[in-house]
Amino acid sequence: MLKEDFRFSLFDFALSLSEAVDAISPALGNHQKRATYIAWDIGKEIGLSIEQRRKLFFAGLLHDIGGLSLKEMLDLLNFDEDSSYNKHAELGYLLFKDFKAISEEANIIRYHHVPWDYGAGREKNGESIPIESHILHLADRISVLIDYKIEVLGQVGGIVEKIKGLSGKVFVPEFVDGFVKLSSREYLWLDVVSSNLDDELNKIHNLPLAFFDIESIRSLTKIFSRIVDFRSSFTATHSSGVSTCAVELAKLAGFSEKECATMKIAGYLHDLGKLAVPKEILEKPAKLSMEEFN
Ligand SMILES: [Fe+2]
Ligand SMILES: [Fe+2]
């Protein structure tokens, strides 16, 4: 068994996955990153600990990863339909829940569309809902209220009024109050619409470089292979099949144990770019149109 540790930036990893998911359509923009940035600032405003904010950060970057089709992803940008969005949240949870290092984030993702409902949203089906889920929910909805095609500061008053109107019913009142205070700071809005959002996210998160042994990296990348393969029923076990074959070939070719372990991980991730292709295209039974092909 290989004991060697790999230095591994969870932030870079989450960011690249987040980008792959948001690349499914230009209309999504940087939705997950924007919601993450807003959630981070609200968390800070209401006094969340740094550990809680880090969990929120990681969950935010990946919160919509369970959305499979383009239609589903675009629907998530519709402000008024939000209470019906449980499928992608549950799927996101299922994809991450077995990985110990991020199981709490999985729980945050699971409940990120549950309305506060005057306190009834503290729990669902007997399970208590993390407060980070409610912060992410608020940040997510603020993010979709912004019209990114026009100047942002002129929109702030309308967004604040809309969110305040749902305080208690949909959002936790204390979190709404925190947001209202925060909303007077122009930097928040300018950062959210900025094309340098990556830099801003990089400055705030302070996520330490994590040290993982190769076994943990293997189980993490296996999760991502499941996410990739899940996109299309035609390829449900494709990544793990490729991974297994590649390792057997590597062994026959005399590769070292470490090289074989790396091969396994590469096999799991080799189709990662598929995350950026919507299900409608992956599963289209007929020939693709030129536009779809592009
Ligand atoms: Fe969502
Ligand atoms: Fe979202």
Short mmCIF file of C-alpha atoms and ligand atoms in Angstrom, two decimals:
data_model
loop_
_atom_site.label_atom_id
_atom_site.label_comp_id
_atom_site.label_asym_id
_atom_site.label_seq_id
_atom_site.Cartn_x
_atom_site.Cartn_y
_atom_site.Cartn_z
CA MET A 1 0.00 0.00 0.00
CA LEU A 2 1.35 3.41 -0.94
CA LYS A 3 1.69 5.72 2.02
CA GLU A 4 3.01 8.75 0.21
CA ASP A 5 1.12 12.01 0.74
CA PHE A 6 0.24 14.36 -2.06
CA ARG A 7 -0.09 18.05 -1.55
CA PHE A 8 -3.44 18.92 -2.87
CA SER A 9 -5.33 22.18 -3.14
CA LEU A 10 -8.99 21.53 -2.45
CA PHE A 11 -9.69 25.03 -3.69
CA ASP A 12 -8.13 24.47 -7.12
CA PHE A 13 -9.88 21.16 -7.39
CA ALA A 14 -13.29 22.53 -6.42
CA LEU A 15 -12.79 25.53 -8.68
CA SER A 16 -12.01 23.45 -11.75
CA LEU A 17 -15.05 21.25 -11.14
CA SER A 18 -17.19 24.28 -10.56
CA GLU A 19 -16.04 25.76 -13.86
CA ALA A 20 -16.68 22.53 -15.71
CA VAL A 21 -20.26 22.45 -14.45
CA ASP A 22 -20.94 26.12 -15.18
CA ALA A 23 -19.41 25.72 -18.65
CA ILE A 24 -22.50 23.74 -19.65
CA SER A 25 -23.98 27.04 -20.85
CA PRO A 26 -22.71 30.61 -21.13
CA ALA A 27 -26.04 31.62 -19.55
CA LEU A 28 -24.90 30.15 -16.25
CA GLY A 29 -21.97 32.53 -16.16
CA ASN A 30 -20.10 31.81 -12.97
CA HIS A 31 -23.25 31.05 -11.03
CA GLN A 32 -21.69 28.75 -8.43
CA LYS A 33 -18.69 31.02 -7.86
CA ARG A 34 -20.92 34.07 -7.50
CA ALA A 35 -23.19 32.36 -5.00
CA THR A 36 -20.09 31.23 -3.10
CA TYR A 37 -18.69 34.73 -2.91
CA ILE A 38 -21.98 36.13 -1.61
CA ALA A 39 -22.40 33.27 0.87
CA TRP A 40 -18.90 33.84 2.21
CA ASP A 41 -19.58 37.51 2.89
CA ILE A 42 -22.96 36.86 4.50
CA GLY A 43 -21.33 34.17 6.65
CA LYS A 44 -18.72 36.66 7.75
CA GLU A 45 -21.30 39.35 8.42
CA ILE A 46 -23.38 37.12 10.69
CA GLY A 47 -20.32 35.83 12.53
CA LEU A 48 -19.84 32.29 11.24
CA SER A 49 -16.57 30.69 12.29
CA ILE A 50 -13.82 30.31 9.72
CA GLU A 51 -14.37 26.52 9.70
CA GLN A 52 -18.06 26.96 8.95
CA ARG A 53 -17.26 29.44 6.23
CA ARG A 54 -14.76 27.07 4.65
CA LYS A 55 -17.39 24.35 4.48
CA LEU A 56 -19.82 26.83 3.02
CA PHE A 57 -17.19 27.87 0.50
CA PHE A 58 -16.54 24.36 -0.73
CA ALA A 59 -20.24 23.48 -0.81
CA GLY A 60 -20.98 26.73 -2.65
CA LEU A 61 -18.55 26.01 -5.44
CA LEU A 62 -20.19 22.66 -6.11
CA HIS A 63 -23.76 23.23 -4.98
CA ASP A 64 -25.45 22.66 -8.34
CA ILE A 65 -23.29 19.78 -9.52
CA GLY A 66 -26.29 17.45 -9.41
CA GLY A 67 -28.02 19.37 -12.23
CA LEU A 68 -27.72 17.15 -15.27
CA SER A 69 -29.54 18.64 -18.19
CA LEU A 70 -29.19 22.07 -19.69
CA LYS A 71 -32.88 22.72 -19.11
CA GLU A 72 -32.55 21.83 -15.43
CA MET A 73 -29.50 24.07 -15.03
CA LEU A 74 -31.19 27.03 -16.69
CA ASP A 75 -34.34 26.48 -14.61
CA LEU A 76 -32.22 26.92 -11.50
CA LEU A 77 -31.66 30.52 -12.53
CA ASN A 78 -35.39 31.21 -12.28
CA PHE A 79 -35.89 32.99 -8.95
CA ASP A 80 -39.52 32.11 -8.38
CA GLU A 81 -39.41 28.35 -8.82
CA ASP A 82 -36.90 27.62 -6.16
CA SER A 83 -38.83 25.44 -3.71
CA SER A 84 -39.22 22.72 -6.34
CA TYR A 85 -35.47 22.29 -6.81
CA ASN A 86 -34.80 19.27 -4.70
CA LYS A 87 -33.63 16.78 -7.30
CA HIS A 88 -30.25 18.28 -8.13
CA ALA A 89 -29.61 19.06 -4.47
CA GLU A 90 -30.29 15.46 -3.45
CA LEU A 91 -28.15 14.14 -6.27
CA GLY A 92 -25.30 16.46 -5.32
CA TYR A 93 -25.55 15.10 -1.80
CA LEU A 94 -25.54 11.48 -2.96
CA LEU A 95 -22.44 12.09 -5.05
CA PHE A 96 -20.42 13.47 -2.16
CA LYS A 97 -21.80 11.87 0.97
CA ASP A 98 -19.48 8.86 1.03
CA PHE A 99 -16.32 10.89 0.93
CA LYS A 100 -15.42 11.51 4.55
CA ALA A 101 -13.46 14.71 3.99
CA ILE A 102 -16.47 16.49 2.47
CA SER A 103 -19.47 14.72 3.95
CA GLU A 104 -20.56 17.83 5.87
CA GLU A 105 -20.42 19.85 2.67
CA ALA A 106 -22.58 17.15 1.09
CA ASN A 107 -25.22 17.83 3.73
CA ILE A 108 -25.07 21.57 3.10
CA ILE A 109 -25.63 20.93 -0.62
CA ARG A 110 -28.54 18.58 0.10
CA TYR A 111 -30.68 21.27 1.70
CA HIS A 112 -29.69 24.37 -0.22
CA HIS A 113 -33.22 25.00 -1.55
CA VAL A 114 -35.24 24.33 1.59
CA PRO A 115 -37.30 27.41 2.54
CA TRP A 116 -37.05 28.66 6.13
CA ASP A 117 -40.85 28.57 6.43
CA TYR A 118 -40.87 30.52 9.70
CA GLY A 119 -38.63 27.99 11.40
CA ALA A 120 -40.07 24.76 10.00
CA GLY A 121 -36.99 24.75 7.73
CA ARG A 122 -34.79 23.90 10.68
CA GLU A 123 -35.30 20.28 9.78
CA LYS A 124 -36.58 18.01 7.10
CA ASN A 125 -37.72 14.40 7.47
CA GLY A 126 -36.42 14.40 11.03
CA GLU A 127 -32.92 15.53 9.98
CA SER A 128 -31.67 18.88 11.13
CA ILE A 129 -30.65 21.20 8.34
CA PRO A 130 -27.25 22.90 8.62
CA ILE A 131 -27.53 26.68 8.91
CA GLU A 132 -24.95 26.86 6.13
CA SER A 133 -27.61 25.44 3.79
CA HIS A 134 -29.86 28.39 4.57
CA ILE A 135 -27.04 30.85 3.96
CA LEU A 136 -26.20 29.19 0.67
CA HIS A 137 -29.88 29.29 -0.27
CA LEU A 138 -30.03 33.03 0.34
CA ALA A 139 -26.77 33.67 -1.53
CA ASP A 140 -27.90 31.50 -4.42
CA ARG A 141 -31.14 33.43 -4.81
CA ILE A 142 -29.38 36.80 -4.56
CA SER A 143 -26.98 35.65 -7.25
CA VAL A 144 -29.80 34.77 -9.67
CA LEU A 145 -31.59 38.07 -9.08
CA ILE A 146 -28.69 40.03 -10.56
CA ASP A 147 -29.00 40.86 -14.24
CA TYR A 148 -25.41 40.48 -15.39
CA LYS A 149 -26.03 42.24 -18.68
CA ILE A 150 -26.58 45.61 -17.10
CA GLU A 151 -24.82 47.76 -14.53
CA VAL A 152 -25.15 46.22 -11.08
CA LEU A 153 -25.27 49.06 -8.52
CA GLY A 154 -28.53 50.36 -9.94
CA GLN A 155 -30.13 46.97 -9.19
CA VAL A 156 -29.22 46.75 -5.50
CA GLY A 157 -32.34 48.50 -4.12
CA GLY A 158 -34.71 46.21 -6.02
CA ILE A 159 -32.83 43.06 -5.00
CA VAL A 160 -32.77 44.07 -1.33
CA GLU A 161 -36.52 44.77 -1.36
CA LYS A 162 -37.30 41.44 -3.00
CA ILE A 163 -35.18 39.50 -0.48
CA LYS A 164 -36.57 41.44 2.50
CA GLY A 165 -40.09 40.61 1.32
CA LEU A 166 -39.28 36.90 1.72
CA SER A 167 -37.64 37.18 5.13
CA GLY A 168 -39.08 34.51 7.43
CA LYS A 169 -41.09 32.81 4.69
CA VAL A 170 -38.15 31.70 2.54
CA PHE A 171 -35.02 33.00 4.23
CA VAL A 172 -33.80 33.13 7.84
CA PRO A 173 -34.54 36.69 9.11
CA GLU A 174 -31.11 37.09 10.82
CA PHE A 175 -29.38 36.18 7.57
CA VAL A 176 -31.54 38.61 5.62
CA ASP A 177 -30.62 41.35 8.13
CA GLY A 178 -26.94 40.51 7.64
CA PHE A 179 -27.36 40.71 3.90
CA VAL A 180 -29.19 44.05 4.11
CA LYS A 181 -26.26 45.52 6.05
CA LEU A 182 -23.80 44.03 3.62
CA SER A 183 -25.69 45.31 0.60
CA SER A 184 -24.60 48.90 1.22
CA ARG A 185 -21.00 47.93 0.49
CA GLU A 186 -20.41 48.49 -3.18
CA TYR A 187 -17.38 46.21 -3.34
CA LEU A 188 -19.64 43.18 -2.80
CA TRP A 189 -21.64 43.84 -5.94
CA LEU A 190 -18.67 44.93 -8.02
CA ASP A 191 -16.76 41.78 -7.06
CA VAL A 192 -19.68 39.48 -7.84
CA VAL A 193 -19.98 40.78 -11.40
CA SER A 194 -16.21 41.12 -11.84
CA SER A 195 -14.35 39.06 -14.40
CA ASN A 196 -11.65 38.60 -11.75
CA LEU A 197 -13.91 36.72 -9.39
CA ASP A 198 -11.39 33.84 -9.22
CA ASP A 199 -8.80 36.17 -7.76
CA GLU A 200 -11.27 37.46 -5.23
CA LEU A 201 -12.25 33.94 -4.22
CA ASN A 202 -8.62 32.97 -3.99
CA LYS A 203 -7.92 35.87 -1.65
CA ILE A 204 -10.70 35.10 0.81
CA HIS A 205 -10.92 31.37 1.25
CA ASN A 206 -7.68 30.66 3.15
CA LEU A 207 -8.23 26.98 2.59
CA PRO A 208 -5.05 25.25 3.63
CA LEU A 209 -3.30 22.98 1.21
CA ALA A 210 -4.55 19.59 2.22
CA PHE A 211 -2.35 16.54 2.39
CA PHE A 212 -4.03 13.47 1.09
CA ASP A 213 -2.68 10.00 0.73
CA ILE A 214 -3.13 8.44 -2.65
CA GLU A 215 -5.97 6.27 -1.38
CA SER A 216 -8.03 9.36 -0.45
CA ILE A 217 -7.31 10.99 -3.78
CA ARG A 218 -8.37 7.79 -5.47
CA SER A 219 -11.69 7.73 -3.63
CA LEU A 220 -12.28 11.43 -4.31
CA THR A 221 -11.58 11.07 -8.03
CA LYS A 222 -13.80 8.00 -8.10
CA ILE A 223 -16.65 10.21 -6.94
CA PHE A 224 -15.94 12.56 -9.81
CA SER A 225 -15.85 9.69 -12.26
CA ARG A 226 -19.34 8.79 -11.04
CA ILE A 227 -20.49 12.36 -11.61
CA VAL A 228 -19.08 12.30 -15.13
CA ASP A 229 -20.48 8.86 -15.96
CA PHE A 230 -23.84 9.75 -14.48
CA ARG A 231 -24.33 12.33 -17.19
CA SER A 232 -25.15 9.66 -19.69
CA SER A 233 -26.75 6.27 -19.22
CA PHE A 234 -24.79 5.03 -22.26
CA THR A 235 -21.56 5.38 -20.32
CA ALA A 236 -22.65 4.53 -16.79
CA THR A 237 -19.47 2.67 -15.85
CA HIS A 238 -17.18 3.92 -18.58
CA SER A 239 -14.64 5.79 -16.43
CA SER A 240 -14.15 2.96 -13.94
CA GLY A 241 -13.83 0.49 -16.83
CA VAL A 242 -11.18 2.60 -18.52
CA SER A 243 -9.42 3.04 -15.21
CA THR A 244 -9.29 -0.69 -14.50
CA CYS A 245 -8.06 -1.56 -18.00
CA ALA A 246 -5.43 1.17 -17.91
CA VAL A 247 -4.05 -0.12 -14.61
CA GLU A 248 -3.86 -3.69 -15.93
CA LEU A 249 -2.03 -2.51 -19.04
CA ALA A 250 0.30 -0.39 -16.93
CA LYS A 251 1.15 -3.42 -14.77
CA LEU A 252 1.88 -5.50 -17.88
CA ALA A 253 4.12 -2.71 -19.14
CA GLY A 254 6.11 -2.85 -15.89
CA PHE A 255 4.94 0.44 -14.33
CA SER A 256 5.72 1.04 -10.65
CA GLU A 257 3.06 0.83 -7.95
CA LYS A 258 2.91 4.62 -7.76
CA GLU A 259 2.56 4.95 -11.53
CA CYS A 260 -0.24 2.40 -11.54
CA ALA A 261 -2.02 4.29 -8.75
CA THR A 262 -1.69 7.51 -10.75
CA MET A 263 -3.00 5.70 -13.82
CA LYS A 264 -6.07 4.66 -11.86
CA ILE A 265 -6.77 8.30 -10.96
CA ALA A 266 -6.17 9.47 -14.54
CA GLY A 267 -8.64 6.83 -15.74
CA TYR A 268 -11.30 8.13 -13.37
CA LEU A 269 -10.83 11.69 -14.58
CA HIS A 270 -10.14 11.23 -18.28
CA ASP A 271 -13.64 12.30 -19.38
CA LEU A 272 -14.00 15.14 -16.88
CA GLY A 273 -14.63 17.59 -19.74
CA LYS A 274 -17.97 15.85 -20.25
CA LEU A 275 -19.27 17.79 -17.26
CA ALA A 276 -19.40 20.75 -19.59
CA VAL A 277 -21.65 18.92 -22.07
CA PRO A 278 -25.37 18.87 -21.30
CA LYS A 279 -27.28 15.61 -21.18
CA GLU A 280 -29.43 16.68 -24.15
CA ILE A 281 -26.33 16.52 -26.33
CA LEU A 282 -24.65 13.48 -24.76
CA GLU A 283 -27.81 11.45 -25.15
CA LYS A 284 -29.21 12.79 -28.41
CA PRO A 285 -30.14 9.72 -30.45
CA ALA A 286 -29.85 11.56 -33.77
CA LYS A 287 -26.97 13.34 -35.42
CA LEU A 288 -25.98 16.63 -33.78
CA SER A 289 -26.81 19.89 -35.53
CA MET A 290 -23.88 22.14 -36.36
CA GLU A 291 -24.76 24.40 -33.43
CA GLU A 292 -24.92 21.48 -31.01
CA PHE A 293 -21.68 20.10 -32.36
CA ASN A 294 -19.95 23.43 -31.82
FE FE B 1 -29.35 24.80 -6.61
FE FE B 2 -27.42 27.52 -7.58
#
